[in-house]
Amino acid sequence: MANYLKRPQGTEDITPDRISKWYTVEKVTREVAESFGFSEIRIPTFEQTELFQRSVGETTDVVQKEMYSVIARETKFTLRPEGTAGTIRAMLQNGMLAEALPQKVFYQFSCFRHERPQAGRLREFHQFGVEMAGAASPYADAEVILLGRTVLERVGLKDIVLNLNSIGCPKCRAKYQEALRAYFEPHKEQLCETCQERLVRNPMRLLDCKSPEDQEIAKDAPVILDYLCEECSAHFEAVKQHLTAMGVEFVINPKIVRGLDYYTKTVFEFITTSIGAQGTVCAGGRYDGLIEQLGGQSIPALGFGMGLERLILTMEQQECGFLDAKSCDVYFAPMDDAARPTALQYANVLRDMGVRAEFDLMERSFKAQMKYANKLGTKYLVVLGSNELEQGAGQLKNMITGKQHPIRLDSAAHFAEDYSGISIAEMFDTETN
Ligand code: ATP
Ligand code: MG
């Protein structure tokens, strides 16, 4: 066993051999969000613990069991377990909600939850999220759901099912909570400990429990959709109508109540069956009460969070395409010591033109350099021998075809001013490659 410290359980290293997968999802999510008119927001990695207690909610798993908190100089701070609370806090603090509405932001950052690590469930994970504040219209719900679906389509996922539900407003929920209490009360003793407490404080949370025994008991529980008030019901109908008009397929799933307290009306999850139990790739909904709850005006809002590890896992499972890994465009290989300074010099000329250029830093033999250049996936090798160098010449070797041609080294410099996708061979003034 090697004697160095290991990373904390439930965290991941994203090594260079995997980074292009991350570039892929970061690029697609950013592009789609921007095309819908969302701008990026960046917020602190930690907030005052109270922010999450007041927004995510005291009866949720996240706040009860999963937060990483520290007390520093008498103030309690928590690593963000999700992005909505901090984002809304930032919107309030920066006066964004006093400006033209809706405000539409997105983020890509890591979140922290103390959970039992397994595939698709980490202690540090990454979310792409969007939040929209100001719009009460069902068009906004449809828009946000469409944004999520566009991302999933754009990365090439196939089997994703949109699960849709409405959990109403505090008005409809009061009656529903009563009905749930009446339903679960006779089974109280069989429920897990957390759910016994939920039964008292927030019975809707029971539907979100992961224990199979509790899920079995909840099988025939009353359904929130039967308790919606007129306004919530009309809103839900309109959302479904807009989605249908856009050709977005969905299933109604009354078991979706979302794990966080702040949701109202529309809630949704995009679920895949490709990656086993942790199949919710994207989850969100409307949270009309949150901004007021955090000290702002009564402004409706909605959003979602998409787990990027789960997204990548699903893409791998379904063999979706990723951006190509970056590899070396041109590798300068001096054949002898006298040619080494030229390698340093010309690699730098090409870099100024946006070419990924490298040269031998190990002062290795030519043969060893070839081997290394191959490992890098090098496209072109420039062979430098001191004899040819006297004439300002070298050899350009196409590493894929193996063909080799003499080149004039200084010809590359001519392109320095307007390099725009010129092939390496053209750059060096050679006919064939
Ligand atoms: P789950 O039911 O799987 O625990 P959740 O309801 O706690 O999910 P949300 O708070 O809605 O999750 O977070 C939004 C998304 O972030 C999830 O749908 C998922 O894709 C991702 N996610 C949440 N927790 C984790 C985690 N521990 N590891 C990896 N991804 C996560
Ligand atoms: Mg969870």
XYZ file of C-alpha atoms and ligand atoms in Angstrom:
465
model
C 0.000 0.000 0.000
C 1.547 3.245 -1.135
C 2.136 5.669 1.631
C 0.318 8.806 0.577
C -2.967 10.300 1.714
C -6.057 9.390 -0.277
C -8.908 11.670 -1.338
C -11.930 11.802 0.980
C -14.556 9.111 0.426
C -17.255 10.127 -2.006
C -15.084 12.619 -3.883
C -13.574 12.203 -7.332
C -10.448 13.290 -9.141
C -11.167 14.373 -12.669
C -7.914 13.411 -14.357
C -6.843 14.738 -17.789
C -7.896 11.507 -19.524
C -11.519 12.203 -18.513
C -11.585 15.961 -18.755
C -13.017 16.137 -22.271
C -16.207 14.516 -20.955
C -16.546 17.366 -18.497
C -15.765 19.941 -21.195
C -18.568 18.375 -23.233
C -21.285 18.713 -20.602
C -20.025 22.108 -19.458
C -20.084 23.394 -23.035
C -23.493 22.007 -23.942
C -25.171 23.171 -20.722
C -23.694 26.652 -21.068
C -24.654 26.958 -24.722
C -28.209 25.783 -24.173
C -28.700 28.021 -21.114
C -27.361 31.024 -23.014
C -29.581 30.289 -25.988
C -32.563 30.508 -23.598
C -31.296 33.885 -22.350
C -29.786 32.736 -19.044
C -26.552 34.324 -17.775
C -24.001 32.716 -15.511
C -23.863 33.481 -11.802
C -21.030 32.499 -9.441
C -21.560 32.451 -5.707
C -19.539 31.390 -2.653
C -18.955 27.709 -1.953
C -20.227 28.172 1.598
C -23.023 30.186 3.127
C -24.357 30.764 6.599
C -26.009 27.533 7.738
C -29.202 29.401 8.497
C -29.722 30.070 4.800
C -30.163 26.360 4.095
C -32.204 25.744 7.222
C -34.610 28.475 6.177
C -34.872 27.479 2.518
C -34.159 23.784 2.018
C -36.071 23.076 5.220
C -35.532 21.575 8.670
C -37.396 18.335 7.928
C -35.426 17.418 4.817
C -32.702 14.771 4.567
C -30.343 17.427 3.263
C -30.592 19.613 6.357
C -31.085 16.824 8.880
C -28.336 14.467 7.760
C -26.309 15.636 4.810
C -24.813 19.059 5.462
C -21.123 19.752 5.968
C -21.024 22.492 8.539
C -18.345 24.205 10.582
C -18.422 26.765 13.316
C -15.858 29.440 12.634
C -15.527 32.248 15.137
C -19.006 31.675 16.490
C -20.776 31.704 13.130
C -22.077 28.503 11.618
C -21.287 27.962 7.940
C -22.232 25.149 5.562
C -20.770 23.986 2.265
C -23.616 24.454 -0.211
C -25.647 21.246 -0.575
C -27.497 22.740 -3.566
C -27.500 25.906 -5.620
C -30.906 27.508 -5.309
C -30.634 29.000 -1.816
C -27.317 30.726 -2.473
C -28.428 31.928 -5.879
C -31.597 33.519 -4.537
C -29.616 34.991 -1.643
C -27.222 36.509 -4.188
C -30.074 37.878 -6.298
C -31.498 39.594 -3.214
C -28.185 40.886 -1.974
C -27.174 42.298 -5.361
C -30.474 44.016 -6.026
C -31.168 41.834 -9.066
C -34.799 41.325 -8.114
C -35.410 45.082 -8.179
C -34.389 45.115 -11.847
C -36.332 44.057 -14.924
C -37.923 40.651 -14.418
C -37.603 37.813 -15.064
C -34.033 37.369 -13.907
C -32.555 34.243 -15.463
C -29.299 32.741 -14.269
C -27.423 29.470 -14.536
C -24.484 27.909 -12.718
C -22.099 24.983 -12.950
C -20.505 24.191 -9.612
C -19.919 21.579 -6.974
C -22.273 20.809 -4.088
C -21.575 18.863 -0.915
C -23.733 16.331 0.873
C -22.765 13.745 3.434
C -24.353 10.677 1.857
C -23.430 7.027 1.516
C -21.232 7.064 -1.586
C -22.227 4.846 -4.514
C -22.362 5.129 -8.308
C -24.011 8.475 -9.102
C -24.100 9.478 -5.440
C -21.115 11.409 -4.188
C -20.230 13.671 -1.298
C -18.875 16.314 -3.615
C -20.811 16.382 -6.871
C -21.443 18.918 -9.598
C -24.631 20.551 -10.678
C -25.652 22.513 -13.690
C -28.584 24.561 -12.480
C -30.867 27.308 -13.709
C -33.056 29.677 -11.729
C -35.651 32.069 -13.071
C -37.215 34.701 -10.803
C -40.247 36.843 -11.502
C -42.450 34.774 -13.791
C -45.645 33.213 -12.447
C -46.810 32.133 -15.886
C -47.079 28.452 -16.801
C -45.084 29.382 -19.907
C -42.114 29.849 -17.574
C -42.536 26.302 -16.231
C -42.672 24.944 -19.763
C -39.634 27.024 -20.740
C -37.467 25.769 -17.864
C -38.473 22.151 -18.489
C -37.763 22.613 -22.179
C -34.322 23.979 -21.356
C -33.544 20.842 -19.348
C -34.835 18.588 -22.046
C -32.845 20.415 -24.714
C -29.630 19.753 -22.782
C -30.431 16.059 -22.454
C -31.268 15.821 -26.145
C -28.241 17.824 -27.217
C -25.843 15.463 -25.426
C -27.536 12.567 -27.174
C -29.471 10.813 -24.395
C -32.248 8.508 -25.468
C -34.242 6.901 -22.681
C -34.930 9.904 -20.445
C -38.478 10.171 -19.144
C -39.888 13.446 -17.870
C -41.882 12.829 -14.684
C -44.252 15.633 -13.860
C -46.349 16.505 -10.834
C -47.847 19.454 -9.038
C -47.597 19.749 -5.279
C -49.882 22.751 -5.121
C -49.592 25.776 -2.896
C -49.671 25.957 0.947
C -53.446 26.250 0.673
C -54.042 22.950 -1.154
C -51.227 21.264 0.720
C -52.775 21.817 4.171
C -55.734 19.604 3.287
C -53.503 17.070 1.595
C -51.143 16.816 4.576
C -54.161 16.034 6.743
C -55.257 13.258 4.396
C -51.717 11.852 4.374
C -51.543 11.883 8.158
C -54.808 9.987 8.355
C -53.475 7.448 5.842
C -50.112 6.827 7.521
C -51.239 7.003 11.141
C -52.325 3.314 11.335
C -48.903 2.241 9.911
C -46.941 4.504 12.219
C -45.090 1.710 14.024
C -43.772 0.174 10.781
C -42.313 3.442 9.461
C -38.617 4.249 9.740
C -37.618 6.548 12.566
C -37.190 9.609 10.361
C -40.602 9.082 8.813
C -42.279 8.789 12.218
C -41.018 12.275 12.886
C -42.018 13.411 9.389
C -45.524 12.179 10.054
C -45.790 14.818 12.732
C -43.906 17.653 11.090
C -44.255 17.215 7.326
C -46.083 14.063 6.143
C -45.457 14.819 2.461
C -41.782 14.028 3.063
C -42.845 10.429 3.676
C -43.425 9.983 -0.043
C -39.793 10.865 -0.653
C -38.387 8.200 1.691
C -35.895 5.817 0.096
C -36.593 2.854 2.419
C -38.351 0.042 0.487
C -40.584 -0.791 3.489
C -41.813 2.786 3.712
C -42.282 2.958 -0.049
C -44.463 -0.149 0.153
C -46.608 1.434 2.854
C -46.872 4.646 0.801
C -48.060 2.729 -2.275
C -51.746 3.571 -1.874
C -51.357 6.958 -0.207
C -53.675 9.774 -1.304
C -52.515 11.684 -4.349
C -51.836 15.423 -4.217
C -53.385 16.020 -7.634
C -56.791 15.223 -6.122
C -56.335 18.080 -3.659
C -55.215 20.945 -5.894
C -57.076 24.232 -5.565
C -58.569 25.798 -8.663
C -55.638 28.077 -9.374
C -53.016 25.346 -8.959
C -55.064 22.979 -11.037
C -55.431 25.493 -13.889
C -51.715 26.248 -13.728
C -50.832 22.566 -13.998
C -53.204 22.068 -16.925
C -51.587 24.989 -18.759
C -48.058 23.644 -18.159
C -49.070 20.262 -19.581
C -50.702 21.961 -22.534
C -47.605 24.030 -23.379
C -45.364 21.001 -23.079
C -47.622 18.948 -25.297
C -47.706 21.754 -27.840
C -43.884 21.639 -27.914
C -43.894 17.885 -28.405
C -42.398 17.268 -24.951
C -43.530 13.885 -23.688
C -44.095 13.352 -19.973
C -45.689 11.006 -17.479
C -47.637 12.215 -14.475
C -45.988 10.849 -11.345
C -47.803 11.804 -8.119
C -44.966 10.319 -6.025
C -42.649 13.142 -7.019
C -42.726 15.602 -4.128
C -39.074 16.689 -4.292
C -36.724 16.468 -1.364
C -36.578 20.156 -0.535
C -39.169 22.207 1.288
C -39.375 25.227 -0.954
C -41.241 23.749 -3.905
C -44.782 24.771 -4.919
C -46.962 23.841 -7.893
C -44.967 22.225 -10.717
C -42.263 19.716 -9.791
C -40.435 17.479 -12.231
C -37.629 14.990 -12.662
C -35.902 13.672 -15.744
C -35.244 10.015 -14.991
C -33.133 7.432 -16.793
C -33.120 3.693 -16.288
C -29.580 3.351 -17.683
C -27.651 3.932 -14.460
C -29.600 1.974 -11.868
C -31.064 3.402 -8.714
C -29.661 6.944 -8.920
C -31.597 7.584 -12.102
C -32.703 11.168 -11.556
C -30.424 13.193 -13.761
C -32.275 16.480 -13.451
C -34.818 17.676 -10.910
C -36.576 20.917 -10.248
C -39.752 22.865 -10.006
C -41.438 26.036 -8.981
C -40.753 27.650 -5.594
C -43.024 30.645 -5.390
C -42.644 31.164 -1.646
C -38.880 31.007 -1.297
C -37.875 34.571 -2.085
C -40.279 35.976 0.475
C -39.188 33.336 2.966
C -35.624 34.591 2.587
C -36.615 38.178 3.302
C -37.446 39.473 -0.171
C -40.722 40.497 -1.728
C -43.255 37.935 -2.836
C -41.732 37.014 -6.204
C -42.450 33.685 -7.909
C -39.501 31.638 -9.117
C -38.487 28.255 -10.471
C -35.507 26.251 -11.586
C -33.758 22.906 -11.669
C -30.510 21.185 -10.779
C -28.855 18.648 -13.047
C -26.290 16.252 -11.629
C -23.311 16.310 -13.979
C -21.754 13.057 -12.715
C -25.058 11.292 -13.346
C -25.333 12.965 -16.732
C -21.860 11.762 -17.753
C -22.528 8.263 -16.360
C -25.697 8.013 -18.414
C -23.932 9.320 -21.509
C -21.201 6.709 -21.071
C -23.808 4.008 -20.573
C -25.617 5.032 -23.741
C -22.351 5.515 -25.671
C -23.036 9.159 -26.454
C -20.331 11.175 -28.182
C -17.966 13.453 -26.281
C -15.706 16.229 -27.505
C -12.373 14.903 -28.722
C -9.632 14.934 -26.149
C -7.074 17.600 -26.986
C -3.813 16.180 -28.254
C -0.553 17.592 -29.500
C -0.788 19.245 -32.945
C 2.900 19.588 -33.620
C 5.787 18.008 -31.773
C 9.300 19.304 -32.473
C 11.863 16.526 -32.314
C 15.508 17.526 -32.536
C 17.805 14.770 -33.781
C 20.822 16.129 -31.968
C 21.694 18.615 -29.234
C 22.562 21.369 -31.692
C 18.962 21.386 -32.944
C 17.326 21.690 -29.508
C 17.234 25.510 -29.267
C 15.386 25.619 -32.599
C 12.682 23.315 -31.192
C 12.110 25.696 -28.300
C 12.011 28.673 -30.649
C 9.592 27.293 -33.268
C 7.233 25.609 -30.845
C 6.640 29.075 -29.498
C 6.018 30.561 -32.956
C 3.228 28.022 -33.504
C 1.667 28.614 -30.076
C 1.160 32.238 -30.989
C -0.946 30.948 -33.880
C -3.145 28.865 -31.590
C -1.437 25.585 -32.365
C -0.838 23.105 -29.557
C 2.915 22.728 -29.936
C 5.346 20.809 -27.771
C 8.961 19.732 -27.901
C 11.323 17.365 -26.177
C 11.848 18.488 -22.590
C 13.596 15.323 -21.473
C 16.576 15.671 -23.825
C 15.886 12.143 -25.015
C 17.143 10.225 -28.003
C 15.246 10.745 -31.240
C 13.736 7.281 -31.036
C 12.469 7.856 -27.497
C 10.968 11.173 -28.618
C 9.040 9.432 -31.395
C 7.613 7.012 -28.887
C 6.562 9.811 -26.566
C 5.062 11.887 -29.406
C 2.990 8.866 -30.412
C 1.713 8.475 -26.874
C 0.596 12.118 -26.939
C -1.472 11.427 -30.045
C 0.660 13.934 -31.960
C -0.647 14.861 -35.401
C 2.558 16.249 -36.911
C 6.152 15.791 -36.018
C 8.747 18.345 -37.090
C 12.100 16.602 -37.331
C 15.026 18.940 -36.814
C 18.532 17.925 -37.831
C 21.414 20.343 -37.482
C 22.509 19.820 -41.119
C 19.173 20.884 -42.583
C 18.766 23.616 -39.998
C 21.607 25.547 -41.559
C 19.287 26.011 -44.567
C 16.344 26.862 -42.263
C 14.736 23.552 -43.168
C 13.295 20.514 -41.381
C 11.077 17.526 -42.123
C 7.320 17.509 -41.501
C 6.029 14.036 -40.717
C 2.320 13.295 -40.762
C 1.972 10.883 -37.870
C -1.198 9.318 -39.223
C -0.081 8.611 -42.797
C 3.604 8.334 -41.891
C 4.481 10.521 -44.910
C 7.340 12.959 -44.559
C 8.262 16.102 -46.530
C 10.928 18.752 -46.325
C 9.660 22.109 -45.060
C 10.933 25.630 -44.633
C 10.672 26.464 -40.940
C 10.309 30.200 -41.311
C 7.305 29.817 -43.603
C 5.137 29.083 -40.556
C 5.881 32.509 -39.195
C 4.262 34.126 -42.263
C 0.895 32.924 -41.070
C 1.306 34.402 -37.634
C -0.824 37.414 -38.450
C -3.877 35.689 -39.812
C -3.799 32.088 -38.702
C -7.350 30.872 -38.936
C -7.670 27.146 -39.184
C -4.870 26.771 -41.757
C -3.682 23.182 -41.744
C -0.267 22.489 -40.346
C 0.933 21.300 -43.728
C -0.191 24.531 -45.405
C 1.468 26.472 -42.686
C 4.763 24.927 -43.592
C 4.299 25.504 -47.264
C 4.245 21.900 -48.355
C 2.021 20.466 -51.037
C 1.090 17.017 -49.834
C 0.504 15.812 -46.338
P -31.794 11.926 -4.807
O -33.250 11.651 -4.672
O -31.143 11.117 -5.871
O -31.071 11.907 -3.497
P -32.178 14.719 -4.550
O -33.649 14.883 -4.607
O -31.518 14.726 -3.212
O -31.731 13.419 -5.343
P -31.736 17.319 -5.709
O -31.528 18.001 -4.422
O -32.981 17.520 -6.433
O -31.481 15.749 -5.509
O -30.500 17.644 -6.665
C -30.642 17.796 -8.067
C -29.815 16.783 -8.817
O -28.486 16.753 -8.354
C -30.273 15.347 -8.653
O -31.331 15.056 -9.518
C -29.036 14.589 -9.026
O -28.881 14.502 -10.430
C -27.957 15.447 -8.459
N -27.536 14.942 -7.133
C -28.137 15.145 -5.938
N -27.442 14.582 -4.955
C -26.349 14.000 -5.535
C -25.222 13.261 -5.036
N -25.052 13.023 -3.757
N -24.305 12.829 -5.935
C -24.452 13.093 -7.257
N -25.475 13.781 -7.776
C -26.415 14.242 -6.942
Mg -30.749 13.239 -1.994
